[in-house]
mmCIF file with all atom_site columns, C-alpha atoms in Angstrom:
data_model
loop_
_atom_site.group_PDB
_atom_site.id
_atom_site.type_symbol
_atom_site.label_atom_id
_atom_site.label_alt_id
_atom_site.label_comp_id
_atom_site.label_asym_id
_atom_site.label_entity_id
_atom_site.label_seq_id
_atom_site.pdbx_PDB_ins_code
_atom_site.Cartn_x
_atom_site.Cartn_y
_atom_site.Cartn_z
_atom_site.occupancy
_atom_site.B_iso_or_equiv
_atom_site.pdbx_formal_charge
_atom_site.auth_seq_id
_atom_site.auth_comp_id
_atom_site.auth_asym_id
_atom_site.auth_atom_id
_atom_site.pdbx_PDB_model_num
ATOM 1  C CA . MET A 1 1  ? -6.249  -7.406  -8.471  1.00 92.00 ? 1  MET A CA 1
ATOM 2  C CA . LYS A 1 2  ? -6.854  -3.775  -8.814  1.00 96.00 ? 2  LYS A CA 1
ATOM 3  C CA . MET A 1 3  ? -5.261  -1.521  -6.761  1.00 98.00 ? 3  MET A CA 1
ATOM 4  C CA . SER A 1 4  ? -6.167  1.995   -5.989  1.00 98.00 ? 4  SER A CA 1
ATOM 5  C CA . ILE A 1 5  ? -5.178  5.397   -4.096  1.00 98.00 ? 5  ILE A CA 1
ATOM 6  C CA . THR A 1 6  ? -6.910  8.179   -3.402  1.00 98.00 ? 6  THR A CA 1
ATOM 7  C CA . LYS A 1 7  ? -5.243  11.501  -3.745  1.00 97.00 ? 7  LYS A CA 1
ATOM 8  C CA . PRO A 1 8  ? -5.135  12.762  -0.496  1.00 98.00 ? 8  PRO A CA 1
ATOM 9  C CA . ALA A 1 9  ? -3.533  9.440   0.791   1.00 98.00 ? 9  ALA A CA 1
ATOM 10 C CA . ALA A 1 10 ? -0.986  9.836   -1.796  1.00 98.00 ? 10 ALA A CA 1
ATOM 11 C CA . LYS A 1 11 ? -0.113  12.968  -0.688  1.00 97.00 ? 11 LYS A CA 1
ATOM 12 C CA . TRP A 1 12 ? 0.122   11.515  3.008   1.00 97.00 ? 12 TRP A CA 1
ATOM 13 C CA . PHE A 1 13 ? 2.664   9.028   2.240   1.00 98.00 ? 13 PHE A CA 1
ATOM 14 C CA . ILE A 1 14 ? 4.649   11.730  0.375   1.00 98.00 ? 14 ILE A CA 1
ATOM 15 C CA . GLU A 1 15 ? 4.749   14.225  3.359   1.00 97.00 ? 15 GLU A CA 1
ATOM 16 C CA . GLU A 1 16 ? 5.477   11.308  6.342   1.00 96.00 ? 16 GLU A CA 1
ATOM 17 C CA . LEU A 1 17 ? 8.024   9.184   4.135   1.00 97.00 ? 17 LEU A CA 1
ATOM 18 C CA . HIS A 1 18 ? 9.606   12.382  1.920   1.00 98.00 ? 18 HIS A CA 1
ATOM 19 C CA . LEU A 1 19 ? 8.588   11.212  -0.746  1.00 98.00 ? 19 LEU A CA 1
ATOM 20 C CA . THR A 1 20 ? 10.250  12.720  -4.229  1.00 98.00 ? 20 THR A CA 1
ATOM 21 C CA . GLU A 1 21 ? 8.964   12.611  -7.773  1.00 97.00 ? 21 GLU A CA 1
ATOM 22 C CA . GLY A 1 22 ? 9.793   9.309   -9.416  1.00 98.00 ? 22 GLY A CA 1
ATOM 23 C CA . GLU A 1 23 ? 10.205  7.300   -6.342  1.00 98.00 ? 23 GLU A CA 1
ATOM 24 C CA . ALA A 1 24 ? 8.210   4.281   -5.471  1.00 98.00 ? 24 ALA A CA 1
ATOM 25 C CA . VAL A 1 25 ? 6.721   2.476   -2.425  1.00 98.00 ? 25 VAL A CA 1
ATOM 26 C CA . ARG A 1 26 ? 5.992   -1.254  -2.083  1.00 98.00 ? 26 ARG A CA 1
ATOM 27 C CA . PHE A 1 27 ? 3.165   -2.637  0.110   1.00 97.00 ? 27 PHE A CA 1
ATOM 28 C CA . PHE A 1 28 ? 4.567   -6.341  0.884   1.00 94.00 ? 28 PHE A CA 1
ATOM 29 C CA . ALA A 1 29 ? 3.254   -9.524  3.067   1.00 87.00 ? 29 ALA A CA 1
ATOM 30 C CA . ARG A 1 30 ? 5.040   -9.922  6.541   1.00 80.00 ? 30 ARG A CA 1
ATOM 31 C CA . TYR A 1 31 ? 4.723   -12.264 9.442   1.00 67.00 ? 31 TYR A CA 1
ATOM 32 C CA . GLY A 1 32 ? 3.157   -11.327 12.295  1.00 61.00 ? 32 GLY A CA 1
ATOM 33 C CA . GLY A 1 33 ? 0.757   -8.559  13.293  1.00 59.00 ? 33 GLY A CA 1
ATOM 34 C CA . PHE A 1 34 ? -2.640  -8.630  12.245  1.00 61.00 ? 34 PHE A CA 1
ATOM 35 C CA . GLY A 1 35 ? -3.408  -8.711  9.079   1.00 61.00 ? 35 GLY A CA 1
ATOM 36 C CA . GLY A 1 36 ? -7.411  -9.628  8.667   1.00 64.00 ? 36 GLY A CA 1
ATOM 37 C CA . VAL A 1 37 ? -6.486  -11.262 5.349   1.00 69.00 ? 37 VAL A CA 1
ATOM 38 C CA . HIS A 1 38 ? -4.089  -14.469 6.225   1.00 63.00 ? 38 HIS A CA 1
ATOM 39 C CA . LYS A 1 39 ? -3.872  -15.021 10.108  1.00 65.00 ? 39 LYS A CA 1
ATOM 40 C CA . GLY A 1 40 ? -0.471  -14.726 11.643  1.00 58.00 ? 40 GLY A CA 1
ATOM 41 C CA . PHE A 1 41 ? 0.574   -11.639 8.316   1.00 73.00 ? 41 PHE A CA 1
ATOM 42 C CA . SER A 1 42 ? 0.295   -7.846  8.153   1.00 85.00 ? 42 SER A CA 1
ATOM 43 C CA . LEU A 1 43 ? 0.353   -5.535  5.680   1.00 91.00 ? 43 LEU A CA 1
ATOM 44 C CA . ALA A 1 44 ? 3.781   -4.070  5.420   1.00 93.00 ? 44 ALA A CA 1
ATOM 45 C CA . LEU A 1 45 ? 5.432   -1.295  3.777   1.00 96.00 ? 45 LEU A CA 1
ATOM 46 C CA . GLU A 1 46 ? 8.452   0.133   1.916   1.00 97.00 ? 46 GLU A CA 1
ATOM 47 C CA . LYS A 1 47 ? 10.310  2.757   -0.449  1.00 97.00 ? 47 LYS A CA 1
ATOM 48 C CA . ASN A 1 48 ? 11.569  0.279   -2.951  1.00 97.00 ? 48 ASN A CA 1
ATOM 49 C CA . THR A 1 49 ? 12.166  0.228   -6.871  1.00 96.00 ? 49 THR A CA 1
ATOM 50 C CA . PRO A 1 50 ? 9.811   -2.233  -8.220  1.00 97.00 ? 50 PRO A CA 1
ATOM 51 C CA . ASN A 1 51 ? 11.207  -5.033  -9.676  1.00 96.00 ? 51 ASN A CA 1
ATOM 52 C CA . ASN A 1 52 ? 8.455   -7.633  -11.043 1.00 97.00 ? 52 ASN A CA 1
ATOM 53 C CA . PRO A 1 53 ? 4.773   -5.593  -10.009 1.00 97.00 ? 53 PRO A CA 1
ATOM 54 C CA . GLY A 1 54 ? 1.718   -7.666  -10.159 1.00 97.00 ? 54 GLY A CA 1
ATOM 55 C CA . ALA A 1 55 ? -0.167  -4.365  -9.348  1.00 97.00 ? 55 ALA A CA 1
ATOM 56 C CA . GLU A 1 56 ? 0.723   -0.653  -9.475  1.00 97.00 ? 56 GLU A CA 1
ATOM 57 C CA . VAL A 1 57 ? -0.659  2.889   -9.363  1.00 98.00 ? 57 VAL A CA 1
ATOM 58 C CA . THR A 1 58 ? 0.618   6.401   -9.862  1.00 98.00 ? 58 THR A CA 1
ATOM 59 C CA . ASP A 1 59 ? -0.176  9.224   -7.948  1.00 97.00 ? 59 ASP A CA 1
ATOM 60 C CA . GLU A 1 60 ? 1.350   13.051  -7.166  1.00 96.00 ? 60 GLU A CA 1
ATOM 61 C CA . GLY A 1 61 ? 4.424   11.167  -9.093  1.00 98.00 ? 61 GLY A CA 1
ATOM 62 C CA . ILE A 1 62 ? 4.962   8.490   -6.677  1.00 98.00 ? 62 ILE A CA 1
ATOM 63 C CA . THR A 1 63 ? 4.685   4.734   -7.413  1.00 98.00 ? 63 THR A CA 1
ATOM 64 C CA . PHE A 1 64 ? 2.495   2.653   -5.467  1.00 98.00 ? 64 PHE A CA 1
ATOM 65 C CA . PHE A 1 65 ? 2.799   -1.354  -5.691  1.00 98.00 ? 65 PHE A CA 1
ATOM 66 C CA . VAL A 1 66 ? 2.672   -4.812  -5.497  1.00 98.00 ? 66 VAL A CA 1
ATOM 67 C CA . GLU A 1 67 ? 5.452   -7.263  -6.436  1.00 98.00 ? 67 GLU A CA 1
ATOM 68 C CA . ASP A 1 68 ? 3.730   -10.355 -8.379  1.00 97.00 ? 68 ASP A CA 1
ATOM 69 C CA . SER A 1 69 ? 5.174   -12.430 -5.236  1.00 95.00 ? 69 SER A CA 1
ATOM 70 C CA . ASP A 1 70 ? 2.999   -10.701 -2.809  1.00 94.00 ? 70 ASP A CA 1
ATOM 71 C CA . LEU A 1 71 ? -0.011  -10.717 -4.918  1.00 95.00 ? 71 LEU A CA 1
ATOM 72 C CA . TRP A 1 72 ? -0.845  -14.133 -2.875  1.00 92.00 ? 72 TRP A CA 1
ATOM 73 C CA . TYR A 1 73 ? -1.335  -11.775 0.009   1.00 91.00 ? 73 TYR A CA 1
ATOM 74 C CA . PHE A 1 74 ? -4.236  -10.199 -1.418  1.00 91.00 ? 74 PHE A CA 1
ATOM 75 C CA . ASP A 1 75 ? -6.381  -13.770 -1.512  1.00 86.00 ? 75 ASP A CA 1
ATOM 76 C CA . ASN A 1 76 ? -7.584  -12.131 -5.482  1.00 91.00 ? 76 ASN A CA 1
ATOM 77 C CA . LYS A 1 77 ? -9.490  -9.089  -3.976  1.00 93.00 ? 77 LYS A CA 1
ATOM 78 C CA . ASP A 1 78 ? -8.304  -5.578  -4.730  1.00 96.00 ? 78 ASP A CA 1
ATOM 79 C CA . PHE A 1 79 ? -6.425  -3.789  -2.686  1.00 97.00 ? 79 PHE A CA 1
ATOM 80 C CA . HIS A 1 80 ? -7.708  0.193   -1.904  1.00 97.00 ? 80 HIS A CA 1
ATOM 81 C CA . ILE A 1 81 ? -5.499  2.921   -0.464  1.00 98.00 ? 81 ILE A CA 1
ATOM 82 C CA . LYS A 1 82 ? -7.340  6.019   1.640   1.00 97.00 ? 82 LYS A CA 1
ATOM 83 C CA . TYR A 1 83 ? -6.409  8.815   3.845   1.00 97.00 ? 83 TYR A CA 1
ATOM 84 C CA . SER A 1 84 ? -8.812  9.444   6.428   1.00 95.00 ? 84 SER A CA 1
ATOM 85 C CA . ARG A 1 85 ? -8.828  12.951  7.638   1.00 93.00 ? 85 ARG A CA 1
ATOM 86 C CA . LYS A 1 86 ? -11.030 11.665  10.619  1.00 94.00 ? 86 LYS A CA 1
ATOM 87 C CA . PHE A 1 87 ? -8.478  9.922   12.656  1.00 93.00 ? 87 PHE A CA 1
ATOM 88 C CA . ASP A 1 88 ? -5.501  11.376  10.637  1.00 92.00 ? 88 ASP A CA 1
ATOM 89 C CA . GLU A 1 89 ? -4.026  7.799   9.033   1.00 94.00 ? 89 GLU A CA 1
ATOM 90 C CA . ILE A 1 90 ? -4.230  5.383   6.122   1.00 96.00 ? 90 ILE A CA 1
ATOM 91 C CA . GLU A 1 91 ? -6.942  3.011   5.398   1.00 95.00 ? 91 GLU A CA 1
ATOM 92 C CA . TYR A 1 92 ? -6.170  -0.360  3.434   1.00 94.00 ? 92 TYR A CA 1
ATOM 93 C CA . ILE A 1 93 ? -8.919  -1.970  2.081   1.00 93.00 ? 93 ILE A CA 1
ATOM 94 C CA . ILE A 1 94 ? -8.880  -5.343  0.721   1.00 93.00 ? 94 ILE A CA 1
ATOM 95 C CA . LYS A 1 95 ? -12.232 -6.727  -0.781  1.00 93.00 ? 95 LYS A CA 1
#
């Protein structure tokens, strides 16, 4: 799985989560919600430190990652994170 994030998306996370250089954001599968990849699961995020990352990318001094134990959620697809200026929100693209 490849993981990417655009600079505008990284800056959005820094502002919204009040991140400082060296911190990290974990993306993981949670039970419930609407995710589109696996019925009954959705994507969640939290400030956290990588333990055993299966995919990661660093931008603007922040590490964005998925633990190896959560890779199943992405079903061997790539994970791209971008910012929509039109809607002022983050878009997750899994393909």
